[in-house]
CSV table of C-alpha atoms and ligand atoms in Angstrom, one decimal:
chain,number,residue,atom,x,y,z
V,3,MET,CA,138.1,127.7,126.6
V,4,LYS,CA,134.7,127.5,125.4
V,5,ASN,CA,136.6,128.1,121.3
V,6,VAL,CA,139.0,124.8,121.9
V,7,LEU,CA,135.7,123.0,122.9
V,8,GLY,CA,133.3,124.7,120.2
V,9,LEU,CA,136.4,123.7,117.8
V,10,VAL,CA,136.8,119.9,119.8
V,11,GLY,CA,132.9,119.5,118.8
V,12,LYS,CA,132.8,121.2,115.7
V,13,VAL,CA,136.0,118.2,114.3
V,14,ALA,CA,134.0,115.4,116.0
V,15,GLN,CA,131.1,116.1,114.5
V,16,LEU,CA,133.4,116.6,111.1
V,17,TYR,CA,134.9,113.0,111.6
V,18,GLY,CA,131.4,111.4,112.3
V,19,GLY,CA,130.0,113.0,109.4
V,20,LEU,CA,132.7,111.5,107.3
V,21,TYR,CA,132.3,108.1,109.9
V,22,TYR,CA,128.6,107.9,108.6
V,23,GLN,CA,129.3,109.0,104.9
V,24,ARG,CA,132.0,105.7,104.3
V,25,PHE,CA,129.3,103.4,106.9
V,26,SER,CA,126.4,104.9,104.4
V,27,ARG,CA,127.8,103.8,101.4
V,28,ASP,CA,129.0,100.3,102.2
V,29,LEU,CA,125.6,99.9,103.4
V,30,ASN,CA,123.9,101.7,100.3
V,31,THR,CA,126.5,99.5,98.3
V,32,LEU,CA,124.8,96.2,99.5
V,33,LEU,CA,121.4,97.5,99.2
V,34,ILE,CA,121.4,98.4,95.9
V,35,CYS,CA,123.5,95.2,94.6
V,36,GLN,CA,120.9,93.3,96.4
V,37,GLY,CA,117.6,95.5,94.4
V,38,LEU,CA,119.4,95.8,91.4
V,39,GLY,CA,119.9,91.4,91.7
V,40,ARG,CA,116.3,90.7,92.6
V,41,VAL,CA,115.1,93.2,89.4
V,42,LEU,CA,117.3,91.7,87.0
V,43,ARG,CA,117.1,88.3,88.2
V,44,ALA,CA,112.9,88.3,87.8
V,45,THR,CA,113.1,90.5,84.6
V,46,ARG,CA,116.2,88.8,82.6
V,47,VAL,CA,116.5,85.4,84.2
V,48,SER,CA,113.9,83.3,86.1
V,49,ALA,CA,111.6,84.1,83.6
V,50,THR,CA,113.3,82.0,81.4
V,51,ASP,CA,115.7,79.9,83.6
V,52,PRO,CA,114.0,79.6,87.1
V,53,GLY,CA,117.1,79.7,89.5
V,54,ALA,CA,119.9,80.3,87.1
V,55,MET,CA,122.1,83.4,88.0
V,56,ILE,CA,122.4,86.9,86.2
V,57,ARG,CA,125.3,86.4,83.5
V,58,THR,CA,127.2,89.9,84.2
V,59,ALA,CA,130.1,91.1,82.9
V,60,LEU,CA,131.8,93.7,84.9
V,61,VAL,CA,133.9,96.0,83.1
V,62,GLY,CA,136.4,98.0,84.7
V,63,HIS,CA,138.7,98.0,88.1
V,64,TYR,CA,137.2,99.6,90.8
V,65,PHE,CA,139.1,98.6,93.9
V,66,ASN,CA,136.3,100.1,96.6
V,67,PHE,CA,133.7,98.2,95.2
V,68,LEU,CA,135.8,95.0,94.3
V,69,ARG,CA,135.5,94.8,98.1
V,70,HIS,CA,131.8,93.9,97.6
V,71,PHE,CA,132.6,90.9,95.1
V,72,GLU,CA,131.0,88.1,97.5
V,73,VAL,CA,128.0,90.8,97.6
V,74,LEU,CA,127.3,90.2,93.9
V,75,ALA,CA,127.4,86.1,94.1
V,76,ASP,CA,125.3,86.4,96.9
V,77,CYS,CA,122.7,88.4,94.9
V,78,GLY,CA,122.4,86.4,92.3
V,79,PHE,CA,125.2,88.0,89.9
V,80,ALA,CA,127.5,85.1,88.2
V,81,VAL,CA,130.3,87.8,87.5
V,82,SER,CA,133.2,87.6,84.7
V,83,CYS,CA,135.6,90.5,84.6
V,84,PHE,CA,137.1,92.5,81.7
V,85,ALA,CA,139.1,95.5,81.2
V,86,GLY,CA,140.4,94.8,84.7
V,87,LYS,CA,143.6,93.5,85.9
V,88,PRO,CA,144.6,90.5,84.4
V,89,ASP,CA,146.6,89.3,87.3
V,90,ASP,CA,144.6,89.8,89.9
V,91,VAL,CA,144.5,86.4,91.7
V,92,TYR,CA,140.8,86.8,92.9
V,93,HIS,CA,139.3,88.4,89.9
V,94,PRO,CA,141.3,87.5,86.8
V,95,SER,CA,140.4,89.7,84.3
V,96,GLN,CA,139.8,89.7,80.4
V,97,PRO,CA,140.6,92.1,77.7
V,98,LEU,CA,137.7,93.9,76.9
V,99,ALA,CA,138.3,92.4,72.9
V,100,ALA,CA,136.6,89.4,74.4
V,101,PHE,CA,133.6,91.1,76.0
V,102,ASP,CA,130.3,89.2,73.8
V,103,PRO,CA,127.6,91.2,74.9
V,104,ALA,CA,125.6,88.8,73.4
V,105,GLN,CA,126.7,86.5,76.2
V,106,PHE,CA,125.4,88.4,79.1
V,107,ASP,CA,122.2,88.9,81.2
V,108,CYS,CA,123.7,92.8,82.4
V,109,VAL,CA,127.3,94.9,82.2
V,110,LEU,CA,128.2,96.7,85.2
V,111,VAL,CA,130.7,99.5,84.5
V,112,ALA,CA,133.0,100.6,87.5
V,113,ASP,CA,136.6,101.6,86.9
V,114,ASP,CA,138.6,104.7,89.5
V,115,VAL,CA,139.9,105.7,86.4
V,116,ALA,CA,138.6,105.3,83.0
V,117,GLU,CA,134.9,104.6,83.2
V,118,GLU,CA,133.6,107.2,80.8
V,119,ARG,CA,136.0,105.7,77.8
V,120,LEU,CA,134.9,102.0,79.1
V,121,TYR,CA,131.2,103.1,79.3
V,122,ALA,CA,131.7,104.3,75.7
V,123,GLU,CA,133.5,101.0,74.5
V,124,VAL,CA,130.9,98.9,75.6
V,125,ALA,CA,127.8,100.9,74.6
V,126,ALA,CA,129.5,101.0,71.3
V,127,LYS,CA,129.2,96.3,71.2
V,128,GLY,CA,125.5,97.6,71.7
V,129,ALA,CA,124.9,96.5,75.6
V,130,ARG,CA,123.4,99.1,77.7
V,131,PRO,CA,125.9,99.1,80.8
V,132,ILE,CA,124.7,100.2,84.3
V,133,ARG,CA,127.2,102.5,86.0
V,134,ILE,CA,126.7,100.6,89.2
V,135,MET,CA,128.7,103.0,91.3
V,136,ARG,CA,127.5,105.9,89.8
V,137,VAL,CA,123.8,104.4,90.7
V,138,VAL,CA,124.5,103.8,94.7
V,139,GLU,CA,126.3,107.5,94.8
V,140,ALA,CA,123.0,108.8,93.0
V,141,HIS,CA,121.1,106.7,95.6
V,142,ILE,CA,122.9,107.9,98.7
V,143,ALA,CA,122.9,111.6,97.5
V,144,VAL,CA,119.1,111.2,97.0
V,145,LEU,CA,118.5,109.3,100.5
V,146,LYS,CA,120.1,112.3,102.1
V,147,SER,CA,118.4,115.0,100.6
V,148,MET,CA,114.9,113.6,101.1
V,149,ARG,CA,116.5,113.2,104.8
V,150,PHE,CA,117.1,116.7,105.0
V,151,ARG,CA,114.4,118.4,103.6
V,152,GLY,CA,112.0,115.6,106.2
V,153,VAL,CA,110.6,113.9,102.7
V,154,VAL,CA,108.6,111.3,103.9
V,155,SER,CA,107.8,108.4,101.8
V,156,CYS,CA,106.1,105.0,102.8
V,157,LEU,CA,108.9,102.9,101.7
V,158,ASN,CA,111.1,100.8,104.0
V,159,PRO,CA,114.8,100.9,102.7
V,160,TYR,CA,114.6,97.5,101.0
V,161,LYS,CA,111.6,98.4,99.4
V,162,GLN,CA,113.7,102.3,98.1
V,163,ALA,CA,116.9,100.3,96.7
V,164,VAL,CA,113.9,98.4,94.3
V,165,ILE,CA,113.0,101.8,93.0
V,166,THR,CA,116.1,102.8,92.0
V,167,ALA,CA,117.2,99.9,90.6
V,168,VAL,CA,114.3,99.7,88.1
V,169,ALA,CA,114.8,103.5,87.6
V,170,ALA,CA,118.1,102.2,86.6
V,171,VAL,CA,117.7,99.5,84.5
V,172,THR,CA,114.2,100.7,82.6
V,173,ASP,CA,114.4,101.9,79.0
V,174,PRO,CA,115.5,105.7,79.3
V,175,GLY,CA,112.8,106.5,77.3
V,176,GLY,CA,109.2,106.9,77.6
V,177,ILE,CA,107.6,108.1,80.7
V,178,VAL,CA,107.2,107.6,84.4
V,179,VAL,CA,104.1,107.1,86.5
V,180,GLU,CA,103.0,106.9,89.8
V,181,CYS,CA,99.8,105.8,91.1
V,182,GLY,CA,99.1,106.8,94.9
V,183,VAL,CA,101.4,109.2,95.8
V,184,TYR,CA,100.2,110.4,99.2
V,185,MET,CA,103.1,113.1,100.3
V,186,GLY,CA,105.4,112.5,97.3
V,187,GLY,CA,108.0,111.0,98.9
V,188,THR,CA,108.6,108.7,96.2
V,189,THR,CA,108.2,111.1,93.4
V,190,ILE,CA,110.6,113.1,94.9
V,191,GLN,CA,112.9,109.9,95.3
V,192,MET,CA,112.6,108.9,91.1
V,193,ALA,CA,112.9,112.5,90.7
V,194,LEU,CA,115.8,113.2,92.2
V,195,LEU,CA,117.5,109.7,91.0
V,196,GLN,CA,116.4,110.6,87.7
V,197,ARG,CA,118.7,114.2,87.9
V,198,ALA,CA,121.3,112.5,89.2
V,199,LEU,CA,121.3,109.5,86.5
V,200,GLY,CA,120.6,111.9,83.8
V,201,LEU,CA,117.5,110.4,83.0
V,202,LYS,CA,114.5,113.1,81.3
V,203,ARG,CA,111.5,110.8,81.4
V,204,ARG,CA,108.8,113.0,82.6
V,205,ILE,CA,106.7,111.7,85.7
V,206,TYR,CA,103.3,111.6,86.6
V,207,ALA,CA,101.8,111.8,89.8
V,208,LEU,CA,98.1,110.3,90.2
V,209,ASP,CA,96.4,111.0,93.5
V,210,THR,CA,93.0,111.7,94.6
V,211,PHE,CA,94.5,114.4,96.9
V,212,GLU,CA,91.6,113.3,99.6
V,213,GLY,CA,93.2,109.8,100.1
V,214,MET,CA,91.5,106.5,100.1
V,215,PRO,CA,88.6,106.3,98.1
V,216,GLU,CA,85.8,103.6,99.2
V,217,PRO,CA,87.2,100.3,98.8
V,218,THR,CA,84.8,98.2,96.8
V,219,ALA,CA,84.0,94.2,97.5
V,220,SER,CA,86.9,93.3,95.9
V,221,ASP,CA,89.0,94.6,98.7
V,222,TYR,CA,87.4,92.9,101.2
V,223,GLY,CA,87.5,88.8,102.4
V,224,GLY,CA,90.8,88.8,104.6
V,225,GLY,CA,93.7,90.8,105.8
V,226,MET,CA,93.6,94.5,105.7
V,227,VAL,CA,91.6,96.8,104.2
V,228,TYR,CA,92.3,100.5,103.0
V,229,THR,CA,89.1,102.5,104.7
V,230,ALA,CA,87.9,106.0,102.5
V,231,GLY,CA,89.4,108.6,104.0
V,232,MET,CA,92.6,107.0,104.9
V,233,PHE,CA,95.8,109.4,103.5
V,234,ALA,CA,93.6,112.0,103.3
V,235,ASP,CA,96.2,114.7,104.6
V,236,ASN,CA,97.7,114.6,101.4
V,237,ARG,CA,96.4,117.7,99.7
V,238,GLN,CA,97.7,118.3,96.4
V,239,GLY,CA,99.0,122.1,97.2
V,240,LEU,CA,100.9,120.2,100.3
V,241,VAL,CA,102.3,118.0,97.8
V,242,GLN,CA,102.9,120.0,95.5
V,243,SER,CA,105.1,122.7,97.7
V,244,TYR,CA,107.4,119.2,98.5
V,245,TYR,CA,108.1,118.6,94.9
V,246,HIS,CA,109.1,122.7,94.6
V,247,LYS,CA,110.7,122.5,97.8
V,248,ALA,CA,112.8,119.0,96.8
V,249,GLY,CA,113.6,121.4,93.3
V,250,VAL,CA,112.1,118.6,90.8
V,251,GLU,CA,108.3,120.5,90.3
V,252,ALA,CA,109.3,121.4,86.9
V,253,ASP,CA,109.9,117.6,85.9
V,254,ILE,CA,107.0,116.0,87.2
V,255,GLU,CA,103.3,116.5,86.5
V,256,ILE,CA,100.0,116.2,89.2
V,257,VAL,CA,97.1,115.1,88.4
V,258,PRO,CA,94.5,115.0,90.4
V,259,GLY,CA,91.8,112.1,90.5
V,260,LEU,CA,91.4,109.1,90.6
V,261,CYS,CA,94.0,106.7,88.6
V,262,GLN,CA,91.8,104.7,86.7
V,263,ASP,CA,89.8,107.9,85.3
V,264,THR,CA,93.1,110.3,85.1
V,265,LEU,CA,95.1,107.2,83.5
V,266,PRO,CA,93.4,106.9,80.1
V,267,ALA,CA,94.2,110.5,78.8
V,268,ILE,CA,98.0,110.0,79.9
V,269,ILE,CA,98.2,106.5,78.1
V,270,ALA,CA,96.7,108.1,75.0
V,271,ARG,CA,98.9,111.2,74.9
V,272,THR,CA,102.7,109.1,75.2
V,273,PRO,CA,101.3,105.0,75.3
V,274,HIS,CA,104.9,104.2,76.7
V,275,VAL,CA,105.8,104.0,80.2
V,276,ALA,CA,109.0,102.5,81.0
V,277,PHE,CA,108.5,102.4,84.8
V,278,ALA,CA,105.0,102.4,86.7
V,279,PHE,CA,104.5,102.2,90.4
V,280,LEU,CA,101.6,101.4,91.6
V,281,ASP,CA,101.0,102.1,95.1
V,282,THR,CA,97.1,102.6,95.9
V,283,ASP,CA,96.4,99.8,98.4
V,284,GLN,CA,93.0,99.0,97.0
V,285,TYR,CA,91.6,96.9,94.0
V,286,ALA,CA,90.3,99.5,91.6
V,287,GLY,CA,93.5,101.7,91.3
V,288,THR,CA,95.6,98.6,91.1
V,289,LYS,CA,93.1,97.1,88.4
V,290,GLY,CA,93.1,101.1,86.6
V,291,GLY,CA,96.4,101.0,86.7
V,292,LEU,CA,97.3,97.3,84.8
V,293,ASP,CA,94.2,97.6,82.7
V,294,MET,CA,95.7,100.8,81.1
V,295,ILE,CA,99.5,100.6,81.4
V,296,GLY,CA,99.4,96.9,80.9
V,297,PRO,CA,98.7,96.7,77.4
V,298,VAL,CA,101.5,99.3,76.0
V,299,LEU,CA,104.4,97.7,78.5
V,300,ARG,CA,106.7,97.2,76.0
V,301,SER,CA,109.7,94.2,76.6
V,302,GLY,CA,112.1,96.1,79.3
V,303,ASP,CA,109.6,97.8,81.3
V,304,VAL,CA,108.3,97.4,84.6
V,305,ILE,CA,105.5,97.9,86.8
V,306,VAL,CA,106.3,97.7,90.6
V,307,VAL,CA,103.3,97.3,92.8
V,308,ASP,CA,103.3,97.6,96.2
V,309,ASP,CA,101.2,95.9,99.0
V,310,THR,CA,101.1,92.9,97.2
V,311,SER,CA,99.4,91.1,99.8
V,312,VAL,CA,96.6,93.1,100.3
V,313,ARG,CA,93.6,90.8,99.1
V,314,GLY,CA,92.1,93.4,96.3
V,315,VAL,CA,95.9,94.2,95.1
V,316,ASP,CA,96.3,90.6,94.9
V,317,THR,CA,93.4,89.9,93.0
V,318,ALA,CA,93.5,92.9,90.6
V,319,ILE,CA,96.8,91.6,89.7
V,320,ARG,CA,95.7,87.6,89.2
V,321,GLU,CA,92.8,89.2,87.3
V,322,ALA,CA,95.2,90.9,85.0
V,323,LEU,CA,97.5,88.0,84.3
V,324,ALA,CA,94.9,86.0,83.6
V,325,ARG,CA,93.5,88.1,80.7
V,326,ASP,CA,97.1,88.9,79.5
V,327,ALA,CA,99.6,85.2,79.6
V,328,GLY,CA,102.1,87.8,77.7
V,329,LEU,CA,102.5,89.5,81.5
V,330,VAL,CA,104.8,87.9,84.0
V,331,ARG,CA,104.1,88.5,88.5
V,332,ALA,CA,107.5,88.5,90.1
V,333,PRO,CA,107.5,89.4,94.1
V,334,VAL,CA,111.1,90.9,94.4
V,335,LEU,CA,110.3,91.9,98.4
V,336,MET,CA,107.3,91.1,101.2
V,337,ASN,CA,104.8,92.6,99.8
V,338,PHE,CA,106.6,94.2,96.8
V,339,ASP,CA,106.1,92.4,93.2
V,340,LEU,CA,106.9,93.2,89.7
V,341,VAL,CA,105.1,93.2,86.5
V,342,PHE,CA,106.8,92.8,83.1
V,343,ARG,CA,105.9,91.7,79.8
V,344,HIS,CA,108.1,88.9,79.0
L,275,SAM,C1,100.4,104.2,100.8
L,275,SAM,S1,100.3,105.8,99.9
L,275,SAM,C2,101.3,106.0,98.4
L,275,SAM,C3,102.6,106.3,99.2
L,275,SAM,C4,104.0,106.5,98.0
L,275,SAM,N1,103.5,105.8,97.0
L,275,SAM,C5,104.9,106.5,99.2
L,275,SAM,O1,105.8,105.5,98.4
L,275,SAM,O2,105.3,107.4,99.9
L,275,SAM,C6,98.7,105.7,99.3
L,275,SAM,C7,97.9,106.6,98.4
L,275,SAM,O3,96.9,106.3,97.6
L,275,SAM,C8,96.2,107.3,96.5
L,275,SAM,N2,94.7,106.5,96.1
L,275,SAM,C9,94.2,105.2,96.5
L,275,SAM,N3,93.2,105.3,95.6
L,275,SAM,C10,93.0,106.0,94.8
L,275,SAM,C11,93.1,105.9,93.2
L,275,SAM,N4,92.4,104.7,92.9
L,275,SAM,N5,93.5,107.0,92.5
L,275,SAM,C12,94.5,107.6,92.7
L,275,SAM,N6,95.1,107.7,94.1
L,275,SAM,C13,94.6,107.0,95.2
L,275,SAM,C14,95.7,107.7,98.0
L,275,SAM,O4,95.4,108.7,98.4
L,275,SAM,C15,97.0,107.7,99.0
L,275,SAM,O5,97.9,108.9,98.7
């Protein structure tokens, strides 16, 4: 009897697990579509044509993905289909020969069987396609692995989806920089994701590893102020042990100290930051990040800034934009903005 109950329990667990997987795949597909939509609209469309949709070529036929077609439209993608089923009444497709990358802001590839071939053919036409379902699968696997290991991230699932979207659409070269890592949750997310997507950018994890420094006068004047000593339990050795346990220690360079002091040497060595995440919650750290990374930012690179409604953070961004007319600021979520070069 005990064995039978045990077996029933195991089957129920397995079934529940599979159901959760399916549910989680649907939910994360929506979150990733939304994240990609927000990032691509901000960086590739709105800066030149506010209100326009993202002109999108969807190459291939991935039946499960097509169930999310309305979601793509809802997330700002105006989709034309290629290399799918020409007779599909809902999404009639054109032959791949008709695809001209110059006509599109973004190219998504998703196919049940011929994805590799289609990806290669589209890339040969000069596009940098996004394998959207590979990004979704990677995102799910990364979040699952983080949950399994008890990794602490300060970001909510919307923000995590934007981080994944930015990691997936930015230049595969250069480096990735995170200013303010706390327990390293987002560094681990970015490192695991890069591995899953075959990206080899070195990741720099910058923190005092003694928590928040003293705020400056620019941090005061309204709203939340992050005061000295907050997040002070993030000892360097502890964060390093989390990177080690997650299996990504080799991809990450830990740089202790104030990021405004440590960034110059990093930028001098590699003056190409494809993706920066500024999450210091204060004026001085945000200003340091923007002062150093702003000037080397190329078109296509993205700085994500968290907690942008915090006075000091907002002030640092406004000042950076006032100094450099080529920089653009685009809010993509509550408290979460992109800064990039137009
Ligand atoms: C909100 S936490 C970072 C959360 C982390 N990015 C995440 O997603 O899980 C803020 C971190 O910024 C660090 N910090 C604040 N000002 C800094 C500065 N000027 N230089 C380096 N680190 C700083 C603090 O020590 C703290 O660990």
